[in-house]
mmCIF file of C-alpha atoms and ligand atoms in Angstrom:
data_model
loop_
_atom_site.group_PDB
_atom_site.id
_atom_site.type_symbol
_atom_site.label_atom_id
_atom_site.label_comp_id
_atom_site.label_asym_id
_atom_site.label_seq_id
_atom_site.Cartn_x
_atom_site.Cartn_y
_atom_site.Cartn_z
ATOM 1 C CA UNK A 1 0.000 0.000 0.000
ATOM 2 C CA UNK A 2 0.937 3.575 -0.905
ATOM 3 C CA UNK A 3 2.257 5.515 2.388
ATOM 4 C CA UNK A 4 2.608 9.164 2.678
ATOM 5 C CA UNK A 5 5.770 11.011 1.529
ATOM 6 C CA UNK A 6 5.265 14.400 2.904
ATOM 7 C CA UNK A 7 3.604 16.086 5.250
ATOM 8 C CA UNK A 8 1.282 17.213 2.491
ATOM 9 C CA UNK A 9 -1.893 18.092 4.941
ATOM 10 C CA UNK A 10 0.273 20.147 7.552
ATOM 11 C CA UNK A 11 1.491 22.399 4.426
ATOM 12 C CA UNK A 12 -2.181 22.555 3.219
ATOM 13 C CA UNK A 13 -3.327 22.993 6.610
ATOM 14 C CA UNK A 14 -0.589 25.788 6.915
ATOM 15 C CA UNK A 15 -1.570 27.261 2.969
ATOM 16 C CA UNK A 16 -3.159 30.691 4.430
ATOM 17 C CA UNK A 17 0.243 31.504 6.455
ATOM 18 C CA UNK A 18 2.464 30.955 3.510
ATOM 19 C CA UNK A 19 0.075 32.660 1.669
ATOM 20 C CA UNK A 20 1.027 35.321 4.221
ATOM 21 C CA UNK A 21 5.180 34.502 3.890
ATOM 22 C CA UNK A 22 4.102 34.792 -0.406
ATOM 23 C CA UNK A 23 2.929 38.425 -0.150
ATOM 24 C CA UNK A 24 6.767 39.317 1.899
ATOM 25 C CA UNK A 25 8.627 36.421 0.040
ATOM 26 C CA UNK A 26 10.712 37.015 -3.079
ATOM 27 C CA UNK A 27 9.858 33.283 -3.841
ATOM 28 C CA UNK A 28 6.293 33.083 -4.596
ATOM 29 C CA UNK A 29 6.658 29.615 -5.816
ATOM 30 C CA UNK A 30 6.358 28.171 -2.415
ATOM 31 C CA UNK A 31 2.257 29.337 -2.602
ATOM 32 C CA UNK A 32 2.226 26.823 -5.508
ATOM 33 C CA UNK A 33 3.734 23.816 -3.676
ATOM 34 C CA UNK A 34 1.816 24.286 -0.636
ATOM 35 C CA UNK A 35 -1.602 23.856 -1.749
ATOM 36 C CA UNK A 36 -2.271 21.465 -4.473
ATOM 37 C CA UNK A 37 -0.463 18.560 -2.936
ATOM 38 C CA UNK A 38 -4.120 17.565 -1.462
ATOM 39 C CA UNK A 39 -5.939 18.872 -4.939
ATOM 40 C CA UNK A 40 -3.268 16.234 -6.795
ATOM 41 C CA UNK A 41 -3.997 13.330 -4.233
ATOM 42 C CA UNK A 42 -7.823 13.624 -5.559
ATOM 43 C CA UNK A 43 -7.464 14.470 -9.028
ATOM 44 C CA UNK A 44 -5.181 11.342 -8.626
ATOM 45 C CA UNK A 45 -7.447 9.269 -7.002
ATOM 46 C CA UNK A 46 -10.323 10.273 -9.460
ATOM 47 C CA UNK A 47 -8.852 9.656 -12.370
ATOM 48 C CA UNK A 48 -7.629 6.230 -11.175
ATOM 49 C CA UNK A 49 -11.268 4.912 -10.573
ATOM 50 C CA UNK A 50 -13.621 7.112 -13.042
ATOM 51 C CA UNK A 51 -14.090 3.867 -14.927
ATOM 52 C CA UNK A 52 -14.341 1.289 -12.494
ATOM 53 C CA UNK A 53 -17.375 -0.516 -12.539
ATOM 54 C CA UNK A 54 -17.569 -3.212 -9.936
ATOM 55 C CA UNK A 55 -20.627 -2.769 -7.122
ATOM 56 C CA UNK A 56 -24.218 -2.473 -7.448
ATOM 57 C CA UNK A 57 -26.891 0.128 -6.653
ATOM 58 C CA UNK A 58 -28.895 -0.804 -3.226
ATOM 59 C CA UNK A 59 -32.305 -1.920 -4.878
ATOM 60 C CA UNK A 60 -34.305 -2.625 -1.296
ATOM 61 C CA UNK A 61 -35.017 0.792 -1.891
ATOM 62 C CA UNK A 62 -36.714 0.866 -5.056
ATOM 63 C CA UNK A 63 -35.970 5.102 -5.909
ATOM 64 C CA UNK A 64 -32.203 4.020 -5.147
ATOM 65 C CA UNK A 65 -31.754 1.674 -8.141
ATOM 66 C CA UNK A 66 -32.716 4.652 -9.840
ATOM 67 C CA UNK A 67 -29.759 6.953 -9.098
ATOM 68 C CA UNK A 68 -27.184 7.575 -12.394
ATOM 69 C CA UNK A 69 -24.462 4.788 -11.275
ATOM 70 C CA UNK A 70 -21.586 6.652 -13.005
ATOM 71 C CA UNK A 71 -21.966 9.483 -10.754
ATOM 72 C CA UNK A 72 -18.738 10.036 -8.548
ATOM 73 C CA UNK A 73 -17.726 12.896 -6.097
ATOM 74 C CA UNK A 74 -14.818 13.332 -4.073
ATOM 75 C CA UNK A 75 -14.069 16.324 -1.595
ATOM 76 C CA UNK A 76 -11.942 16.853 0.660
ATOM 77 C CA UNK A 77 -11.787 19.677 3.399
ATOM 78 C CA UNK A 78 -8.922 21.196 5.683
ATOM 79 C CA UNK A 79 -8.393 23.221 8.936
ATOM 80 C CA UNK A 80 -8.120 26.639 6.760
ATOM 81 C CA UNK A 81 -11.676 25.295 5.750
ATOM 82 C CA UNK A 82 -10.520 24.759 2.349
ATOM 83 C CA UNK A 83 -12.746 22.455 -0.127
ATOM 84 C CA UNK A 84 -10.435 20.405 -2.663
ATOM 85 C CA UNK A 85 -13.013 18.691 -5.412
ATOM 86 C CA UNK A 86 -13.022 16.342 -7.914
ATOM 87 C CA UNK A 87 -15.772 14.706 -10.229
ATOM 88 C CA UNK A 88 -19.703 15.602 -9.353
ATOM 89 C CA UNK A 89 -19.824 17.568 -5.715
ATOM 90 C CA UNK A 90 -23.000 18.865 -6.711
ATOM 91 C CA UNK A 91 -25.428 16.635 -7.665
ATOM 92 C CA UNK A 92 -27.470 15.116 -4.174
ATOM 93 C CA UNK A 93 -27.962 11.565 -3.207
ATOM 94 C CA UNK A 94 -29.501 10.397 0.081
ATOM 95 C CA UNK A 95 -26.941 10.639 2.934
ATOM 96 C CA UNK A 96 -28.696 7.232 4.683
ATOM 97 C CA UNK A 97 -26.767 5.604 7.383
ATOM 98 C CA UNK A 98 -24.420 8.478 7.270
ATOM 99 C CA UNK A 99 -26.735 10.370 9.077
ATOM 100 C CA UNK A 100 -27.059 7.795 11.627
ATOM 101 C CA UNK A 101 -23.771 9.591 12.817
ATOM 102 C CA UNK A 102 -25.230 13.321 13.489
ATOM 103 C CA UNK A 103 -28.179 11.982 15.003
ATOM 104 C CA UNK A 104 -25.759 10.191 17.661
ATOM 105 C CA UNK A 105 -23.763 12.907 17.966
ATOM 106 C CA UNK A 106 -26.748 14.907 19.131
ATOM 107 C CA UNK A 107 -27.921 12.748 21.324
ATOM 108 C CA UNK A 108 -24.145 12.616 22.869
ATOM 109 C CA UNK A 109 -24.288 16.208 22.476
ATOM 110 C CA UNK A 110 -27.350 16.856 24.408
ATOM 111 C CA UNK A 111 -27.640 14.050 26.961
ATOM 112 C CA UNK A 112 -23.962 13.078 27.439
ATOM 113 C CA UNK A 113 -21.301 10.135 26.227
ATOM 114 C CA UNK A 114 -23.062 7.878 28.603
ATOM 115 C CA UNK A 115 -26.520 8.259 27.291
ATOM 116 C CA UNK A 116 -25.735 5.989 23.829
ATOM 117 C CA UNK A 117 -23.253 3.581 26.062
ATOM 118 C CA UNK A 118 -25.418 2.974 28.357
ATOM 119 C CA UNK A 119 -28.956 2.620 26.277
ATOM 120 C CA UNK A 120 -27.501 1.281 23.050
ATOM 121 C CA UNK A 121 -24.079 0.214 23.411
ATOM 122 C CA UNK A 122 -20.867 1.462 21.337
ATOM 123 C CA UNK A 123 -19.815 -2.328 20.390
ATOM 124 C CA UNK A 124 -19.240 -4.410 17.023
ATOM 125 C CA UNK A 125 -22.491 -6.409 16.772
ATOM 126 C CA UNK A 126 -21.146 -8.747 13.600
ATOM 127 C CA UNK A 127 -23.976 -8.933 12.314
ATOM 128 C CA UNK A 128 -25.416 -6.961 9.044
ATOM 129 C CA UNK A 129 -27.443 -3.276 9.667
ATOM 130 C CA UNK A 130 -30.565 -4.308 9.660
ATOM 131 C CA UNK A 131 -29.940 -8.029 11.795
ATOM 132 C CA UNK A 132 -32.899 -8.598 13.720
ATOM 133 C CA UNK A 133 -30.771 -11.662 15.022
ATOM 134 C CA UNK A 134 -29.019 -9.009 15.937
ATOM 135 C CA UNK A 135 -31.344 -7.919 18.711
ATOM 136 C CA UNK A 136 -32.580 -11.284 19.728
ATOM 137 C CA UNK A 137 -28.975 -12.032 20.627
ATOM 138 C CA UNK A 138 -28.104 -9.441 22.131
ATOM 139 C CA UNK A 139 -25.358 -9.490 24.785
ATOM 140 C CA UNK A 140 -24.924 -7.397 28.114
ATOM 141 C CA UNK A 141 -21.695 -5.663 29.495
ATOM 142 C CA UNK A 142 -20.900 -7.615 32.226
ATOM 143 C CA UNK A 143 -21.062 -5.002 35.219
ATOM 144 C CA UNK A 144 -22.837 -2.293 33.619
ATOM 145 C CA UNK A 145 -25.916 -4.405 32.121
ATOM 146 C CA UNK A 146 -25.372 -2.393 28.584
ATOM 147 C CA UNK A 147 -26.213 -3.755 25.492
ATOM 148 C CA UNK A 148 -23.996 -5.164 23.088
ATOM 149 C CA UNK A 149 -24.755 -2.620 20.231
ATOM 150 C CA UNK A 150 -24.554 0.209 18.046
ATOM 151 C CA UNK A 151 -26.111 3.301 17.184
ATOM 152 C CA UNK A 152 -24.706 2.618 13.935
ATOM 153 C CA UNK A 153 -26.974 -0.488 12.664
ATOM 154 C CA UNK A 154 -30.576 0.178 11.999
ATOM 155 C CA UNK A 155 -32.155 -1.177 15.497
ATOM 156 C CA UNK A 156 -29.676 1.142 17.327
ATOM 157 C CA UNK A 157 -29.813 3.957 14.694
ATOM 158 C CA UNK A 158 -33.754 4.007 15.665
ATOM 159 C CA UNK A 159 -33.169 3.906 19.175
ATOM 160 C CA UNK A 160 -30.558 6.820 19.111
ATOM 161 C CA UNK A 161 -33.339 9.004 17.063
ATOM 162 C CA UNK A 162 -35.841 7.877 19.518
ATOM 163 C CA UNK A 163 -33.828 9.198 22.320
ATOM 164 C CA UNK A 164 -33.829 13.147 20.503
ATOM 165 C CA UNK A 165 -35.752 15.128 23.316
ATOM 166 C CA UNK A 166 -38.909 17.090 21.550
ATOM 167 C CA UNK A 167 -42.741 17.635 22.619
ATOM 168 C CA UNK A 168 -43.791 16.929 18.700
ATOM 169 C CA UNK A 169 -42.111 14.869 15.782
ATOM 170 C CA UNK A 170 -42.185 18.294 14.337
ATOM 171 C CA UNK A 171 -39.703 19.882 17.103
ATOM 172 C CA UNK A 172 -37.681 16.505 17.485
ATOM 173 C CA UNK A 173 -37.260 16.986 13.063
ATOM 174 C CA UNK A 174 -35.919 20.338 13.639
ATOM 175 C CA UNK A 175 -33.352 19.309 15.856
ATOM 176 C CA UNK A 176 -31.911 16.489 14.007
ATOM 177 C CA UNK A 177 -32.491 18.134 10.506
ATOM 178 C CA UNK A 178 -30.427 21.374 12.440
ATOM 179 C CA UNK A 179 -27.942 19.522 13.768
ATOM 180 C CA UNK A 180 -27.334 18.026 10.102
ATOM 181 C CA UNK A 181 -27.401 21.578 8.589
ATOM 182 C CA UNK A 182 -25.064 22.609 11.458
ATOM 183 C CA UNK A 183 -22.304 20.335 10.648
ATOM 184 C CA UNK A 184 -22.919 20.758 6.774
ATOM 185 C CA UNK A 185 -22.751 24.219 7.018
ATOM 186 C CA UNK A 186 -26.102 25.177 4.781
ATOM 187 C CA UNK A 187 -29.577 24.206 4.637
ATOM 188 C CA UNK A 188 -30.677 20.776 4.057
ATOM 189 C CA UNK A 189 -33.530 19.547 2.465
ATOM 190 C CA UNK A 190 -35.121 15.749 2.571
ATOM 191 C CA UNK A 191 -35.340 13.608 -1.255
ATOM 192 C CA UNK A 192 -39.084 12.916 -0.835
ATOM 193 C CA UNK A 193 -39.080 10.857 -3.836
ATOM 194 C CA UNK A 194 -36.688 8.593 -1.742
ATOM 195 C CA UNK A 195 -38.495 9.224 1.491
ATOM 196 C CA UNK A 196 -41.647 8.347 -0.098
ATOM 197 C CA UNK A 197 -40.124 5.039 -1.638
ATOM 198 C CA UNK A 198 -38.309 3.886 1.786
ATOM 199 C CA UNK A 199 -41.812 4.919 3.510
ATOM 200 C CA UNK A 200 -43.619 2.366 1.904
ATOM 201 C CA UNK A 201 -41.260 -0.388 1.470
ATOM 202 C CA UNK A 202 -39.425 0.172 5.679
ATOM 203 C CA UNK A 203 -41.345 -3.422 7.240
ATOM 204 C CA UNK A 204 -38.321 -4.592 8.124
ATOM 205 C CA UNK A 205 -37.227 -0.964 9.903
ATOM 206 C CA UNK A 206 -40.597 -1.391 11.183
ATOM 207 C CA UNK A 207 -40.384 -4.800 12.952
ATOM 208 C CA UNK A 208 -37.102 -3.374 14.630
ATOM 209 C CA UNK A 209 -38.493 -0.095 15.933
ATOM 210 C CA UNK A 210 -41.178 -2.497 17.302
ATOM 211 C CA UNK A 211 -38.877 -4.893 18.585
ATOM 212 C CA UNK A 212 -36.628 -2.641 20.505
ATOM 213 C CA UNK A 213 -39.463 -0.523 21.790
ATOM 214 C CA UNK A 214 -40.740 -4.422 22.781
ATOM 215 C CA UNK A 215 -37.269 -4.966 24.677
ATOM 216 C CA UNK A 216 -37.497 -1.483 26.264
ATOM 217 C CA UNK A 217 -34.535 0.155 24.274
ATOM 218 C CA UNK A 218 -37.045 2.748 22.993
ATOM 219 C CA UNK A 219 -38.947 3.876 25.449
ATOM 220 C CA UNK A 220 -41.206 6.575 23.635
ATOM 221 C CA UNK A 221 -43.425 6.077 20.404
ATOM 222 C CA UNK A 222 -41.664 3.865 17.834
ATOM 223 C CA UNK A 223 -43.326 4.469 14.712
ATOM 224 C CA UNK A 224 -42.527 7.757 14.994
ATOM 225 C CA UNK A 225 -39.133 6.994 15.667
ATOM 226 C CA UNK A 226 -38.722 4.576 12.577
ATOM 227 C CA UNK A 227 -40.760 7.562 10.585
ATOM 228 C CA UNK A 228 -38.061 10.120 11.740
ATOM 229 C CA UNK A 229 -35.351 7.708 11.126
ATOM 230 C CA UNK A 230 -36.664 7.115 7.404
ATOM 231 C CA UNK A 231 -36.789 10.474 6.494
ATOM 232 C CA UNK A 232 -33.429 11.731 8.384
ATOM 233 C CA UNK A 233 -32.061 8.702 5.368
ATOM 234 C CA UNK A 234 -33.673 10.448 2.712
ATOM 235 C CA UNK A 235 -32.015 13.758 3.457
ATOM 236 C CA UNK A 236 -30.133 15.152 0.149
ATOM 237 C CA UNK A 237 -26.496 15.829 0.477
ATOM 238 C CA UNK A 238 -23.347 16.186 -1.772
ATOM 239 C CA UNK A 239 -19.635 15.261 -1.570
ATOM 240 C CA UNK A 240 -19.064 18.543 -0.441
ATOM 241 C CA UNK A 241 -21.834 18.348 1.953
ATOM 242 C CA UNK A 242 -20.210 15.158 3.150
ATOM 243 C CA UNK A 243 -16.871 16.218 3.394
ATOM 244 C CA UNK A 244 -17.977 19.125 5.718
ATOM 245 C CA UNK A 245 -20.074 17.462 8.250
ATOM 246 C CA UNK A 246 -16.915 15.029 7.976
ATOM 247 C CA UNK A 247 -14.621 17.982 8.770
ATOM 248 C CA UNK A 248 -16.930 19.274 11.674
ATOM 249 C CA UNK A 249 -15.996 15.876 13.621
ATOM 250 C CA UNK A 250 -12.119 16.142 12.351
ATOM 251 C CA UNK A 251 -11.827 19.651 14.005
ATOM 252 C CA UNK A 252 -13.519 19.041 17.402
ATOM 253 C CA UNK A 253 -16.920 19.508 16.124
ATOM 254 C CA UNK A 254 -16.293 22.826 14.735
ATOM 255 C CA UNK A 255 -17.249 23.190 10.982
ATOM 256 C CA UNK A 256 -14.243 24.666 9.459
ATOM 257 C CA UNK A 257 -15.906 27.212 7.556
ATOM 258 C CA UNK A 258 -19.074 28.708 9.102
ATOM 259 C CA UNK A 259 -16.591 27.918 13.007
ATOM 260 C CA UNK A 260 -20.079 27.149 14.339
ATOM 261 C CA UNK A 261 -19.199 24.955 17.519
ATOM 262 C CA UNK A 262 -21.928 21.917 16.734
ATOM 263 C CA UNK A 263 -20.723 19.795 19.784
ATOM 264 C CA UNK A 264 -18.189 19.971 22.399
ATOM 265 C CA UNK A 265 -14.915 19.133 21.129
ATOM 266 C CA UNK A 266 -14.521 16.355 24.497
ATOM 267 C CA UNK A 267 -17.904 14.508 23.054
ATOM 268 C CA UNK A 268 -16.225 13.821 19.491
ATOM 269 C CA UNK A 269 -13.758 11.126 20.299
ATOM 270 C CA UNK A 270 -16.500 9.022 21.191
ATOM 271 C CA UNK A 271 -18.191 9.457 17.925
ATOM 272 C CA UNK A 272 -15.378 8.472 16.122
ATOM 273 C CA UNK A 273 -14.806 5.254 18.059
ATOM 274 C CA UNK A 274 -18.554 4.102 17.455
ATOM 275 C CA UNK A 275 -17.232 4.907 13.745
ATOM 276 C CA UNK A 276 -13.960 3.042 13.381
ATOM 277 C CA UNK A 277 -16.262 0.510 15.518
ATOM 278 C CA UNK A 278 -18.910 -0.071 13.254
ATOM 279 C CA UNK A 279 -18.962 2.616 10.229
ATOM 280 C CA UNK A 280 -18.661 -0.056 7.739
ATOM 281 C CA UNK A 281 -20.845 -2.995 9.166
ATOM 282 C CA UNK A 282 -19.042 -6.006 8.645
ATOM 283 C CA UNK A 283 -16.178 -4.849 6.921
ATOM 284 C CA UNK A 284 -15.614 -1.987 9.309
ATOM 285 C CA UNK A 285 -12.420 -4.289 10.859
ATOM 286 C CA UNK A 286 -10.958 -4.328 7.132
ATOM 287 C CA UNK A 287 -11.824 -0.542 6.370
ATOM 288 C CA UNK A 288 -9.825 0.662 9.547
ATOM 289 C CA UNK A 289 -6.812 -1.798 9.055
ATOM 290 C CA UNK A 290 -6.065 -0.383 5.723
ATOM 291 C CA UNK A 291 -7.114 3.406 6.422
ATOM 292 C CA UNK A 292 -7.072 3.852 10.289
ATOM 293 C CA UNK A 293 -9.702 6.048 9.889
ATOM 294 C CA UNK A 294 -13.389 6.568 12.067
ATOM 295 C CA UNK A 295 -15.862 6.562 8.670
ATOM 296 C CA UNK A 296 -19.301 5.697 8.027
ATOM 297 C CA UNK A 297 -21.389 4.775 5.057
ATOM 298 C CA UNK A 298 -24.813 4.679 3.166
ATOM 299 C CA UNK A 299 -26.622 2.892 1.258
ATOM 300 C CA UNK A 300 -27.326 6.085 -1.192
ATOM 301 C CA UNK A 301 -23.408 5.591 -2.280
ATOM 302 C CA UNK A 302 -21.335 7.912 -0.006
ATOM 303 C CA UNK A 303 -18.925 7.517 2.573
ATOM 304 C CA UNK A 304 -17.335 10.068 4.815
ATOM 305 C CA UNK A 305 -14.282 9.540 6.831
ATOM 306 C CA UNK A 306 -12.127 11.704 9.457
ATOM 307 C CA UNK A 307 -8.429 12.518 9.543
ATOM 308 C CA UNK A 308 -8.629 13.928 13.670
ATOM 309 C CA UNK A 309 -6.998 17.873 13.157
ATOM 310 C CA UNK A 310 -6.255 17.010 9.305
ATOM 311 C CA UNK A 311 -8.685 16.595 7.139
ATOM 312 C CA UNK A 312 -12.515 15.803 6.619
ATOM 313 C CA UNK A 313 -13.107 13.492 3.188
ATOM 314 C CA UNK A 314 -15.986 12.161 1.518
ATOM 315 C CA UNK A 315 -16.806 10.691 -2.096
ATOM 316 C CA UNK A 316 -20.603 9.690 -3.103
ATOM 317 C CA UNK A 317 -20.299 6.911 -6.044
ATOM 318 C CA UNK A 318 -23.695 4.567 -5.898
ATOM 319 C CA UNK A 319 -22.598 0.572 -6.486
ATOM 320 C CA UNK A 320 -22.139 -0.825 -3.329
ATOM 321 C CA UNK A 321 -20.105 -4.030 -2.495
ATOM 322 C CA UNK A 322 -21.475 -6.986 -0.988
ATOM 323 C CA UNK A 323 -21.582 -5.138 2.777
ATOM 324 C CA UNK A 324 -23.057 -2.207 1.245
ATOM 325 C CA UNK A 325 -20.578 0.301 0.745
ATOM 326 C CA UNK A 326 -19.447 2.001 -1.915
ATOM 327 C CA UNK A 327 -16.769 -0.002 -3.826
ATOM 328 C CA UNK A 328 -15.121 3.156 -5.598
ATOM 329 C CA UNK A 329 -15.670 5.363 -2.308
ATOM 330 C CA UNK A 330 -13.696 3.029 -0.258
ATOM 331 C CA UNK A 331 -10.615 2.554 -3.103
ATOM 332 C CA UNK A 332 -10.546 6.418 -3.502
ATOM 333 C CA UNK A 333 -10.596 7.420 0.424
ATOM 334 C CA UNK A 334 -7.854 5.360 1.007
ATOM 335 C CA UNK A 335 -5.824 6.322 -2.023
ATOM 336 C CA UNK A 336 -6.208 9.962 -0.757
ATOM 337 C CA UNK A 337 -5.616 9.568 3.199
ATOM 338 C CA UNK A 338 -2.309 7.188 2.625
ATOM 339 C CA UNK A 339 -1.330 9.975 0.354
ATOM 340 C CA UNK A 340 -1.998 12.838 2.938
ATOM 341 C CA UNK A 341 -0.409 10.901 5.851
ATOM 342 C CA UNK A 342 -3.989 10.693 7.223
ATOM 343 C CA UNK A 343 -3.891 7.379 9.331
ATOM 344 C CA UNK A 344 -3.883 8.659 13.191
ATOM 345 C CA UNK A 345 -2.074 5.232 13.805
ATOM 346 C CA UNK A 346 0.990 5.820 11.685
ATOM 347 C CA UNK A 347 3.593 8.009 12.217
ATOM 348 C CA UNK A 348 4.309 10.797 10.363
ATOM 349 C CA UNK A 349 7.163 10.186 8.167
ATOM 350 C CA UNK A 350 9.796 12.526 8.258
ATOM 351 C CA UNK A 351 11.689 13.883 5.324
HETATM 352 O O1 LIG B 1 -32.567 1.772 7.088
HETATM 353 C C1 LIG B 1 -32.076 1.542 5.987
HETATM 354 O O2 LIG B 1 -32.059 0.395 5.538
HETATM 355 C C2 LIG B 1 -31.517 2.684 5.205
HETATM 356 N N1 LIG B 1 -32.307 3.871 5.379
HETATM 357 C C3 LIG B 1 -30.115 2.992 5.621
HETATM 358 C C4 LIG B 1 -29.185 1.815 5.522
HETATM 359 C C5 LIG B 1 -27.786 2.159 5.244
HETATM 360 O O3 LIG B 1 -27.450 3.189 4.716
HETATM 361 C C6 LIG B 1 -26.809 1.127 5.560
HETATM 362 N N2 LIG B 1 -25.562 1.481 4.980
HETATM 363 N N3 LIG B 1 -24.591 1.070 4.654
#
């Protein structure tokens, strides 16, 4: 595998100041090589896998199978809040079990690191993300009696949206829908083609939200929570939205650009974990071997992963692999991060 030569990032991350030493500096050249070494690493990585072709579209959701399948996205965001593109960042697909994330963090946010541990667990289930296996075999912690779980597969994802505070499903939307738009940095709006079509084809989400409201994981009204959980799926992002919300959780939940603080920098760490944990289902063990890095996936095709203090990244490209992640998402992430040194395991090599 490719490792990092330079320390790429940290001269990106440090473009604005040289930008500064430019303006005094009879050698303007050094603007030049400070910058693009991130823009190469993604024009690199796009033009490597434009015309791959492995993966399918998720069909279980019919508008999904829809989607063009050659569309591909990559962005990639720094400290200075600087956006490096390549391909389609434009064009919106749902952001799915990405959002799973933000709605966890909110709930950490609001009620506190132990709120999720305790009520939904932060462990490795091995089973797919929507097992309902999954929840008849549940384990305990021994000691603390908490589940062996996730907020990252489906029957925890519920839970975690059950547990947003709110006297309506209108007030409890505008929280998690805010929160979204707060780490995005802009307004977001829901697909309602795609929340209509996972509306009326969600029995299996259904049987879940009923099973864990059943087992006394959610504890309020489950249908709404399964509706609220459908349609916080459905809501439309790009790579560039990706790679933002990515980059509020790589710089201690501050979004780079807007510096709105969306949650206390102390509650991020333990978003990441339940990310390098679980972001990728069943392959999440393989994804963080090769990368290192706390990510998460959706079924709508994008992935967003976090560089802590480097870099936020995220590509959207449809055809999923057998676990359901993106195939070219996953090649093109790690392409990019071993280039920018962006594996908080590894060392940074020096020169
Ligand atoms: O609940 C579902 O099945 C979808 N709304 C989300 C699943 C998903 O994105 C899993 N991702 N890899």
């Amino acid at each position: 595998m490719q490792r990092t030569s330079s320390t790429a990032v940290s001269a990106a991350i440090g473009a604005s100041l040289l930008a500064l030493v430019v303006v005094a500096s009879p050698v303007p050249v050094l603007q030049a090589q400070a910058g693009p070494d991130v823009q190469a690493a993604v024009d690199a990585a796009y033009a490597k896998y434009k015309g791959l072709k492995e993966g399918k579209n998720a069909d279980y959701i019919p508008a999904l199978a829809k989607v063009d399948p050659n569309l591909f996205g990559i962005a990639v965001v720094t400290a200075d809040g600087k956006v490096y593109t390549a391909g389609d960042v434009k064009t919106e697909v749902s952001i799915q079990s990405i959002s799973k994330v933000f709605t966890m963090a909110q709930v950490i946010q609001e009620q506190g690191l132990e709120s999720i541990e305790k009520r939904i667990g932060v462990d490795a289930t091995g089973a797919r993300f929507n097992s309902i296996i999954a929840i008849e075999g549940v384990r305990s912690v021994v000691g603390t009696g908490a589940p062996e779980m996730n907020a990252l597969v489906n029957p925890g994802a519920i839970s975690s949206t059950s547990m947003v505070t709110g006297g309506s499903a209108d007030a409890v939307w505008a929280k998690i829908i805010g929160f979204h738009n707060d780490a995005a940095g802009r307004p977001l709006t829901v697909l309602e083609d795609v929340y209509k079509s996972e509306s009326d084809s969600n029995q299996r989400n259904q049987a879940i939200g009923a099973l864990m409201f059943a087992y006394g994981y959610i504890k309020t009204d489950w249908k709404q929570a399964v509706d609220l959980y459908t349609r916080q799926c459905s809501i439309g992002v790009n790579a560039k939205d990706l790679a933002m919300m990515a980059a509020t959780l790589a710089f201690g939940g501050t979004n780079p650009v807007t510096k709105k603080q969306v949650m206390d920098s102390a509650k991020v760490p333990g978003v990441l974990a339940v990310m390098a944990t679980a972001g990728l289902y069943d392959d999440s063990g393989k994804w963080l071997y090769h990368t290192g890095l706390p990510a998460k996936s959706g079924v709508g095709g994008g992935i967003i992963a976090v560089s802590p203090g480097k870099f936020g990244i995220a590509v959207v490209s449809p055809p999923l692999d057998d676990a359901g992640n993106s195939v070219r998402a996953q090649k093109a992430m790690a392409d990019i991060s071993n280039a920018l040194g962006g594996n908080p395991y590894a060392l940074a090599k020096k020169n």
